[in-house]
mmCIF file with all atom_site columns, C-alpha atoms in Angstrom:
data_model
loop_
_atom_site.group_PDB
_atom_site.id
_atom_site.type_symbol
_atom_site.label_atom_id
_atom_site.label_alt_id
_atom_site.label_comp_id
_atom_site.label_asym_id
_atom_site.label_entity_id
_atom_site.label_seq_id
_atom_site.pdbx_PDB_ins_code
_atom_site.Cartn_x
_atom_site.Cartn_y
_atom_site.Cartn_z
_atom_site.occupancy
_atom_site.B_iso_or_equiv
_atom_site.pdbx_formal_charge
_atom_site.auth_seq_id
_atom_site.auth_comp_id
_atom_site.auth_asym_id
_atom_site.auth_atom_id
_atom_site.pdbx_PDB_model_num
ATOM 1   C CA . MET A 1 1   ? 0.071   0.270  -0.068  1.00 46.00 ? 46  MET A CA 1
ATOM 2   C CA . HIS A 1 2   ? 1.440   3.312  -1.184  1.00 49.00 ? 47  HIS A CA 1
ATOM 3   C CA . MET A 1 3   ? 1.686   6.104  1.506   1.00 52.00 ? 48  MET A CA 1
ATOM 4   C CA . PHE A 1 4   ? -0.854  8.500  0.037   1.00 52.00 ? 49  PHE A CA 1
ATOM 5   C CA . SER A 1 5   ? -3.435  5.609  -1.465  1.00 49.00 ? 50  SER A CA 1
ATOM 6   C CA . PHE A 1 6   ? -5.818  7.497  0.745   1.00 54.00 ? 51  PHE A CA 1
ATOM 7   C CA . LEU A 1 7   ? -6.027  10.335 -1.875  1.00 52.00 ? 52  LEU A CA 1
ATOM 8   C CA . LYS A 1 8   ? -6.921  8.217  -4.433  1.00 54.00 ? 53  LYS A CA 1
ATOM 9   C CA . LYS A 1 9   ? -10.498 8.809  -5.428  1.00 62.00 ? 54  LYS A CA 1
ATOM 10  C CA . GLN A 1 10  ? -12.778 6.363  -3.848  1.00 80.00 ? 55  GLN A CA 1
ATOM 11  C CA . ALA A 1 11  ? -15.296 4.904  -6.907  1.00 88.00 ? 56  ALA A CA 1
ATOM 12  C CA . ILE A 1 12  ? -18.921 3.913  -6.026  1.00 90.00 ? 57  ILE A CA 1
ATOM 13  C CA . VAL A 1 13  ? -19.444 0.116  -5.551  1.00 91.00 ? 58  VAL A CA 1
ATOM 14  C CA . LYS A 1 14  ? -21.287 -1.393 -8.696  1.00 95.00 ? 59  LYS A CA 1
ATOM 15  C CA . ASP A 1 15  ? -24.138 -2.833 -5.920  1.00 97.00 ? 60  ASP A CA 1
ATOM 16  C CA . ASN A 1 16  ? -27.669 -2.474 -7.738  1.00 97.00 ? 61  ASN A CA 1
ATOM 17  C CA . ASN A 1 17  ? -29.188 -4.247 -4.208  1.00 98.00 ? 62  ASN A CA 1
ATOM 18  C CA . LEU A 1 18  ? -32.014 -1.959 -1.912  1.00 98.00 ? 63  LEU A CA 1
ATOM 19  C CA . TYR A 1 19  ? -31.193 -2.766 1.915   1.00 98.00 ? 64  TYR A CA 1
ATOM 20  C CA . SER A 1 20  ? -33.344 -1.425 4.701   1.00 98.00 ? 65  SER A CA 1
ATOM 21  C CA . PRO A 1 21  ? -31.950 1.798  6.010   1.00 98.00 ? 66  PRO A CA 1
ATOM 22  C CA . VAL A 1 22  ? -33.865 0.863  9.713   1.00 97.00 ? 67  VAL A CA 1
ATOM 23  C CA . GLN A 1 23  ? -34.775 -2.267 11.490  1.00 96.00 ? 68  GLN A CA 1
ATOM 24  C CA . GLY A 1 24  ? -38.253 -2.699 11.003  1.00 96.00 ? 69  GLY A CA 1
ATOM 25  C CA . GLU A 1 25  ? -41.126 -3.912 8.970   1.00 96.00 ? 70  GLU A CA 1
ATOM 26  C CA . PHE A 1 26  ? -41.281 -3.196 5.024   1.00 97.00 ? 71  PHE A CA 1
ATOM 27  C CA . LEU A 1 27  ? -44.282 -1.032 3.951   1.00 96.00 ? 72  LEU A CA 1
ATOM 28  C CA . SER A 1 28  ? -45.245 -0.633 0.207   1.00 95.00 ? 73  SER A CA 1
ATOM 29  C CA . LEU A 1 29  ? -45.339 2.989  -0.807  1.00 95.00 ? 74  LEU A CA 1
ATOM 30  C CA . ASP A 1 30  ? -49.130 2.907  -1.354  1.00 95.00 ? 75  ASP A CA 1
ATOM 31  C CA . ASN A 1 31  ? -49.343 2.290  2.275   1.00 95.00 ? 76  ASN A CA 1
ATOM 32  C CA . VAL A 1 32  ? -47.206 5.608  3.482   1.00 96.00 ? 77  VAL A CA 1
ATOM 33  C CA . ASN A 1 33  ? -49.271 8.029  4.932   1.00 94.00 ? 78  ASN A CA 1
ATOM 34  C CA . ASP A 1 34  ? -48.483 11.234 2.993   1.00 95.00 ? 79  ASP A CA 1
ATOM 35  C CA . PRO A 1 35  ? -49.729 11.557 -1.190  1.00 94.00 ? 80  PRO A CA 1
ATOM 36  C CA . VAL A 1 36  ? -46.505 12.700 -1.984  1.00 93.00 ? 81  VAL A CA 1
ATOM 37  C CA . PHE A 1 37  ? -45.212 9.144  -1.740  1.00 95.00 ? 82  PHE A CA 1
ATOM 38  C CA . SER A 1 38  ? -48.308 6.920  -1.674  1.00 94.00 ? 83  SER A CA 1
ATOM 39  C CA . GLU A 1 39  ? -48.951 8.375  -4.952  1.00 95.00 ? 84  GLU A CA 1
ATOM 40  C CA . LYS A 1 40  ? -45.380 8.108  -6.204  1.00 94.00 ? 85  LYS A CA 1
ATOM 41  C CA . THR A 1 41  ? -45.019 11.954 -6.842  1.00 94.00 ? 86  THR A CA 1
ATOM 42  C CA . MET A 1 42  ? -41.358 11.842 -6.341  1.00 94.00 ? 87  MET A CA 1
ATOM 43  C CA . GLY A 1 43  ? -41.004 8.171  -7.805  1.00 96.00 ? 88  GLY A CA 1
ATOM 44  C CA . ASP A 1 44  ? -40.778 4.547  -7.089  1.00 96.00 ? 89  ASP A CA 1
ATOM 45  C CA . GLY A 1 45  ? -39.345 2.516  -3.673  1.00 97.00 ? 90  GLY A CA 1
ATOM 46  C CA . PHE A 1 46  ? -39.954 1.613  -0.406  1.00 97.00 ? 91  PHE A CA 1
ATOM 47  C CA . ALA A 1 47  ? -40.719 2.579  2.884   1.00 97.00 ? 92  ALA A CA 1
ATOM 48  C CA . ILE A 1 48  ? -39.835 0.762  6.201   1.00 97.00 ? 93  ILE A CA 1
ATOM 49  C CA . GLN A 1 49  ? -42.005 1.260  9.516   1.00 96.00 ? 94  GLN A CA 1
ATOM 50  C CA . PRO A 1 50  ? -39.330 1.335  12.295  1.00 96.00 ? 95  PRO A CA 1
ATOM 51  C CA . ASN A 1 51  ? -39.421 -0.904 14.951  1.00 92.00 ? 96  ASN A CA 1
ATOM 52  C CA . GLN A 1 52  ? -36.238 0.139  17.163  1.00 83.00 ? 97  GLN A CA 1
ATOM 53  C CA . ALA A 1 53  ? -34.825 3.494  17.698  1.00 72.00 ? 98  ALA A CA 1
ATOM 54  C CA . GLY A 1 54  ? -31.487 4.625  16.269  1.00 83.00 ? 99  GLY A CA 1
ATOM 55  C CA . LEU A 1 55  ? -28.970 3.427  13.423  1.00 94.00 ? 100 LEU A CA 1
ATOM 56  C CA . ILE A 1 56  ? -29.537 4.765  10.364  1.00 97.00 ? 101 ILE A CA 1
ATOM 57  C CA . VAL A 1 57  ? -27.561 3.015  6.828   1.00 98.00 ? 102 VAL A CA 1
ATOM 58  C CA . SER A 1 58  ? -27.755 3.766  3.624   1.00 98.00 ? 103 SER A CA 1
ATOM 59  C CA . PRO A 1 59  ? -30.017 1.842  1.825   1.00 98.00 ? 104 PRO A CA 1
ATOM 60  C CA . VAL A 1 60  ? -27.789 1.747  -1.640  1.00 98.00 ? 105 VAL A CA 1
ATOM 61  C CA . ALA A 1 61  ? -24.007 1.910  -2.200  1.00 98.00 ? 106 ALA A CA 1
ATOM 62  C CA . GLY A 1 62  ? -23.386 5.264  -3.708  1.00 98.00 ? 107 GLY A CA 1
ATOM 63  C CA . LYS A 1 63  ? -22.048 8.987  -3.414  1.00 97.00 ? 108 LYS A CA 1
ATOM 64  C CA . ILE A 1 64  ? -23.730 11.176 -1.140  1.00 97.00 ? 109 ILE A CA 1
ATOM 65  C CA . THR A 1 65  ? -25.265 14.216 -3.317  1.00 98.00 ? 110 THR A CA 1
ATOM 66  C CA . MET A 1 66  ? -27.003 15.950 -0.636  1.00 98.00 ? 111 MET A CA 1
ATOM 67  C CA . ILE A 1 67  ? -27.912 16.246 2.768   1.00 98.00 ? 112 ILE A CA 1
ATOM 68  C CA . ALA A 1 68  ? -31.244 18.303 3.586   1.00 97.00 ? 113 ALA A CA 1
ATOM 69  C CA . GLY A 1 69  ? -30.091 21.451 6.121   1.00 96.00 ? 114 GLY A CA 1
ATOM 70  C CA . THR A 1 70  ? -32.798 19.958 8.883   1.00 97.00 ? 115 THR A CA 1
ATOM 71  C CA . LYS A 1 71  ? -31.240 16.410 8.270   1.00 97.00 ? 116 LYS A CA 1
ATOM 72  C CA . HIS A 1 72  ? -34.514 14.828 7.386   1.00 97.00 ? 117 HIS A CA 1
ATOM 73  C CA . ALA A 1 73  ? -33.823 13.860 3.460   1.00 98.00 ? 118 ALA A CA 1
ATOM 74  C CA . ILE A 1 74  ? -30.323 12.452 2.395   1.00 98.00 ? 119 ILE A CA 1
ATOM 75  C CA . GLY A 1 75  ? -29.620 12.021 -1.641  1.00 98.00 ? 120 GLY A CA 1
ATOM 76  C CA . ILE A 1 76  ? -27.862 9.479  -2.820  1.00 98.00 ? 121 ILE A CA 1
ATOM 77  C CA . HIS A 1 77  ? -26.446 8.565  -6.776  1.00 98.00 ? 122 HIS A CA 1
ATOM 78  C CA . MET A 1 78  ? -26.076 5.132  -7.464  1.00 97.00 ? 123 MET A CA 1
ATOM 79  C CA . ALA A 1 79  ? -23.138 4.095  -9.628  1.00 96.00 ? 124 ALA A CA 1
ATOM 80  C CA . ASN A 1 80  ? -25.984 2.892  -12.693 1.00 97.00 ? 125 ASN A CA 1
ATOM 81  C CA . GLY A 1 81  ? -27.342 6.379  -12.742 1.00 97.00 ? 126 GLY A CA 1
ATOM 82  C CA . LEU A 1 82  ? -30.003 5.988  -10.125 1.00 97.00 ? 127 LEU A CA 1
ATOM 83  C CA . ASP A 1 83  ? -30.794 9.088  -7.666  1.00 98.00 ? 128 ASP A CA 1
ATOM 84  C CA . ILE A 1 84  ? -32.033 7.869  -4.188  1.00 98.00 ? 129 ILE A CA 1
ATOM 85  C CA . LEU A 1 85  ? -33.948 9.875  -1.607  1.00 98.00 ? 130 LEU A CA 1
ATOM 86  C CA . LEU A 1 86  ? -33.799 8.389  1.624   1.00 98.00 ? 131 LEU A CA 1
ATOM 87  C CA . HIS A 1 87  ? -36.895 10.540 3.491   1.00 98.00 ? 132 HIS A CA 1
ATOM 88  C CA . LEU A 1 88  ? -36.622 10.309 7.425   1.00 97.00 ? 133 LEU A CA 1
ATOM 89  C CA . GLY A 1 89  ? -39.771 10.198 8.500   1.00 97.00 ? 134 GLY A CA 1
ATOM 90  C CA . LEU A 1 90  ? -43.303 12.351 7.780   1.00 96.00 ? 135 LEU A CA 1
ATOM 91  C CA . ASP A 1 91  ? -43.521 16.035 7.938   1.00 96.00 ? 136 ASP A CA 1
ATOM 92  C CA . THR A 1 92  ? -39.874 15.765 10.015  1.00 96.00 ? 137 THR A CA 1
ATOM 93  C CA . VAL A 1 93  ? -38.454 18.812 8.444   1.00 96.00 ? 138 VAL A CA 1
ATOM 94  C CA . ASN A 1 94  ? -40.894 20.837 10.631  1.00 96.00 ? 139 ASN A CA 1
ATOM 95  C CA . MET A 1 95  ? -38.653 19.547 13.453  1.00 97.00 ? 140 MET A CA 1
ATOM 96  C CA . GLY A 1 96  ? -35.348 21.589 12.191  1.00 96.00 ? 141 GLY A CA 1
ATOM 97  C CA . GLY A 1 97  ? -32.889 18.773 12.449  1.00 96.00 ? 142 GLY A CA 1
ATOM 98  C CA . SER A 1 98  ? -33.369 18.267 16.271  1.00 96.00 ? 143 SER A CA 1
ATOM 99  C CA . PRO A 1 99  ? -34.345 14.100 15.946  1.00 97.00 ? 144 PRO A CA 1
ATOM 100 C CA . PHE A 1 100 ? -31.423 13.357 13.681  1.00 97.00 ? 145 PHE A CA 1
ATOM 101 C CA . ASP A 1 101 ? -27.487 12.892 13.845  1.00 97.00 ? 146 ASP A CA 1
ATOM 102 C CA . ILE A 1 102 ? -26.040 12.686 10.457  1.00 97.00 ? 147 ILE A CA 1
ATOM 103 C CA . ASP A 1 103 ? -22.669 11.544 10.395  1.00 95.00 ? 148 ASP A CA 1
ATOM 104 C CA . ALA A 1 104 ? -22.192 11.094 6.405   1.00 96.00 ? 149 ALA A CA 1
ATOM 105 C CA . ARG A 1 105 ? -21.352 14.451 4.517   1.00 97.00 ? 150 ARG A CA 1
ATOM 106 C CA . VAL A 1 106 ? -21.994 15.496 0.900   1.00 97.00 ? 151 VAL A CA 1
ATOM 107 C CA . GLY A 1 107 ? -19.337 13.743 -1.212  1.00 97.00 ? 152 GLY A CA 1
ATOM 108 C CA . ASP A 1 108 ? -19.008 10.697 0.944   1.00 97.00 ? 153 ASP A CA 1
ATOM 109 C CA . ILE A 1 109 ? -18.645 7.340  -0.976  1.00 96.00 ? 154 ILE A CA 1
ATOM 110 C CA . VAL A 1 110 ? -20.836 4.893  0.803   1.00 97.00 ? 155 VAL A CA 1
ATOM 111 C CA . ASN A 1 111 ? -21.676 1.157  0.738   1.00 97.00 ? 156 ASN A CA 1
ATOM 112 C CA . GLY A 1 112 ? -25.228 -0.316 1.520   1.00 97.00 ? 157 GLY A CA 1
ATOM 113 C CA . GLY A 1 113 ? -25.452 -0.684 4.848   1.00 97.00 ? 158 GLY A CA 1
ATOM 114 C CA . GLN A 1 114 ? -23.111 1.723  5.691   1.00 97.00 ? 159 GLN A CA 1
ATOM 115 C CA . ARG A 1 115 ? -23.676 3.895  8.863   1.00 97.00 ? 160 ARG A CA 1
ATOM 116 C CA . LEU A 1 116 ? -25.401 7.186  8.049   1.00 98.00 ? 161 LEU A CA 1
ATOM 117 C CA . GLY A 1 117 ? -26.340 8.526  11.154  1.00 97.00 ? 162 GLY A CA 1
ATOM 118 C CA . THR A 1 118 ? -28.967 8.288  14.326  1.00 97.00 ? 163 THR A CA 1
ATOM 119 C CA . MET A 1 119 ? -32.655 9.165  14.397  1.00 96.00 ? 164 MET A CA 1
ATOM 120 C CA . ASN A 1 120 ? -34.457 9.453  17.733  1.00 96.00 ? 165 ASN A CA 1
ATOM 121 C CA . LEU A 1 121 ? -38.200 7.899  17.049  1.00 95.00 ? 166 LEU A CA 1
ATOM 122 C CA . GLU A 1 122 ? -39.114 8.853  20.670  1.00 94.00 ? 167 GLU A CA 1
ATOM 123 C CA . GLU A 1 123 ? -38.872 12.690 19.523  1.00 96.00 ? 168 GLU A CA 1
ATOM 124 C CA . ILE A 1 124 ? -40.273 12.194 16.173  1.00 96.00 ? 169 ILE A CA 1
ATOM 125 C CA . ALA A 1 125 ? -43.549 10.365 17.834  1.00 95.00 ? 170 ALA A CA 1
ATOM 126 C CA . ARG A 1 126 ? -43.722 13.036 20.647  1.00 96.00 ? 171 ARG A CA 1
ATOM 127 C CA . ALA A 1 127 ? -43.777 15.609 18.348  1.00 97.00 ? 172 ALA A CA 1
ATOM 128 C CA . GLY A 1 128 ? -46.791 14.162 17.044  1.00 97.00 ? 173 GLY A CA 1
ATOM 129 C CA . TYR A 1 129 ? -45.104 12.846 13.249  1.00 97.00 ? 174 TYR A CA 1
ATOM 130 C CA . GLU A 1 130 ? -44.396 9.665  11.795  1.00 96.00 ? 175 GLU A CA 1
ATOM 131 C CA . THR A 1 131 ? -41.367 7.773  11.998  1.00 96.00 ? 176 THR A CA 1
ATOM 132 C CA . THR A 1 132 ? -42.019 6.078  7.943   1.00 97.00 ? 177 THR A CA 1
ATOM 133 C CA . ILE A 1 133 ? -38.595 5.995  6.256   1.00 97.00 ? 178 ILE A CA 1
ATOM 134 C CA . MET A 1 134 ? -38.997 6.084  2.474   1.00 98.00 ? 179 MET A CA 1
ATOM 135 C CA . VAL A 1 135 ? -36.381 5.405  0.269   1.00 98.00 ? 180 VAL A CA 1
ATOM 136 C CA . ILE A 1 136 ? -37.297 6.898  -3.419  1.00 98.00 ? 181 ILE A CA 1
ATOM 137 C CA . ILE A 1 137 ? -36.040 6.621  -7.018  1.00 97.00 ? 182 ILE A CA 1
ATOM 138 C CA . THR A 1 138 ? -36.181 10.090 -8.033  1.00 97.00 ? 183 THR A CA 1
ATOM 139 C CA . ASN A 1 139 ? -35.266 9.851  -12.007 1.00 96.00 ? 184 ASN A CA 1
ATOM 140 C CA . MET A 1 140 ? -37.873 6.817  -13.167 1.00 94.00 ? 185 MET A CA 1
ATOM 141 C CA . ALA A 1 141 ? -36.645 7.679  -16.308 1.00 95.00 ? 186 ALA A CA 1
ATOM 142 C CA . VAL A 1 142 ? -33.300 5.511  -16.161 1.00 95.00 ? 187 VAL A CA 1
ATOM 143 C CA . LEU A 1 143 ? -35.211 2.905  -13.872 1.00 96.00 ? 188 LEU A CA 1
ATOM 144 C CA . LYS A 1 144 ? -36.188 -0.130 -15.481 1.00 96.00 ? 189 LYS A CA 1
ATOM 145 C CA . SER A 1 145 ? -37.648 -2.252 -12.634 1.00 95.00 ? 190 SER A CA 1
ATOM 146 C CA . VAL A 1 146 ? -37.170 -2.600 -8.741  1.00 95.00 ? 191 VAL A CA 1
ATOM 147 C CA . THR A 1 147 ? -38.237 -5.715 -6.929  1.00 96.00 ? 192 THR A CA 1
ATOM 148 C CA . THR A 1 148 ? -38.603 -5.904 -3.319  1.00 96.00 ? 193 THR A CA 1
ATOM 149 C CA . ASN A 1 149 ? -39.599 -8.060 -0.755  1.00 94.00 ? 194 ASN A CA 1
ATOM 150 C CA . ASP A 1 150 ? -42.448 -7.659 2.343   1.00 93.00 ? 195 ASP A CA 1
ATOM 151 C CA . ALA A 1 151 ? -40.553 -9.077 5.496   1.00 93.00 ? 196 ALA A CA 1
ATOM 152 C CA . LEU A 1 152 ? -39.329 -7.660 8.553   1.00 94.00 ? 197 LEU A CA 1
ATOM 153 C CA . TYR A 1 153 ? -36.033 -6.404 8.161   1.00 96.00 ? 198 TYR A CA 1
ATOM 154 C CA . GLN A 1 154 ? -32.761 -6.032 10.303  1.00 95.00 ? 199 GLN A CA 1
ATOM 155 C CA . VAL A 1 155 ? -30.772 -2.733 9.652   1.00 95.00 ? 200 VAL A CA 1
ATOM 156 C CA . GLY A 1 156 ? -28.706 -3.131 6.359   1.00 96.00 ? 201 GLY A CA 1
ATOM 157 C CA . GLU A 1 157 ? -30.769 -6.439 5.350   1.00 97.00 ? 202 GLU A CA 1
ATOM 158 C CA . LYS A 1 158 ? -30.951 -6.565 1.786   1.00 97.00 ? 203 LYS A CA 1
ATOM 159 C CA . VAL A 1 159 ? -35.067 -5.907 0.696   1.00 97.00 ? 204 VAL A CA 1
ATOM 160 C CA . GLY A 1 160 ? -34.395 -5.901 -3.031  1.00 97.00 ? 205 GLY A CA 1
ATOM 161 C CA . GLU A 1 161 ? -32.742 -4.396 -6.212  1.00 97.00 ? 206 GLU A CA 1
ATOM 162 C CA . VAL A 1 162 ? -33.032 -2.472 -9.285  1.00 97.00 ? 207 VAL A CA 1
ATOM 163 C CA . THR A 1 163 ? -32.289 -2.750 -12.878 1.00 96.00 ? 208 THR A CA 1
ATOM 164 C CA . VAL A 1 164 ? -31.616 0.002  -15.285 1.00 96.00 ? 209 VAL A CA 1
ATOM 165 C CA . LYS A 1 165 ? -32.474 0.803  -18.686 1.00 93.00 ? 210 LYS A CA 1
ATOM 166 C CA . VAL A 1 166 ? -29.739 0.326  -20.932 1.00 82.00 ? 211 VAL A CA 1
#
């Protein structure tokens, strides 16, 4: 290993799998209590209803392209060209970032299942908001298919996969 190998540009891993960003129960977007997501206005994907507080991991391998100032949303660009929005809770933008502690930074290269930070589910619930987490593919023109499996998931466990148009 060369002394300056850490300066090399890290490549995004080519991984078409989708991973559970938290421990919890799979929800189809149709069952999310917000029409922006349930009607797939922002794109297709899946949701997880967390059943244990704490750890948030990346639902895909990619490069962090955006972290909302209120920390409730994270954008990730995959090697296959898909753009993913990880949306933490419903209307949690109104909480000003207080329930979220995000360790990741814009520009970070992450693997699927890699830690991004934590969220305080109790604080979100106390404020009267839902804790549902959405994983949305926002550039649908590139997407060929998304397959997911309905189950209870551990944090970082494979939920499904995506394929892109060639």
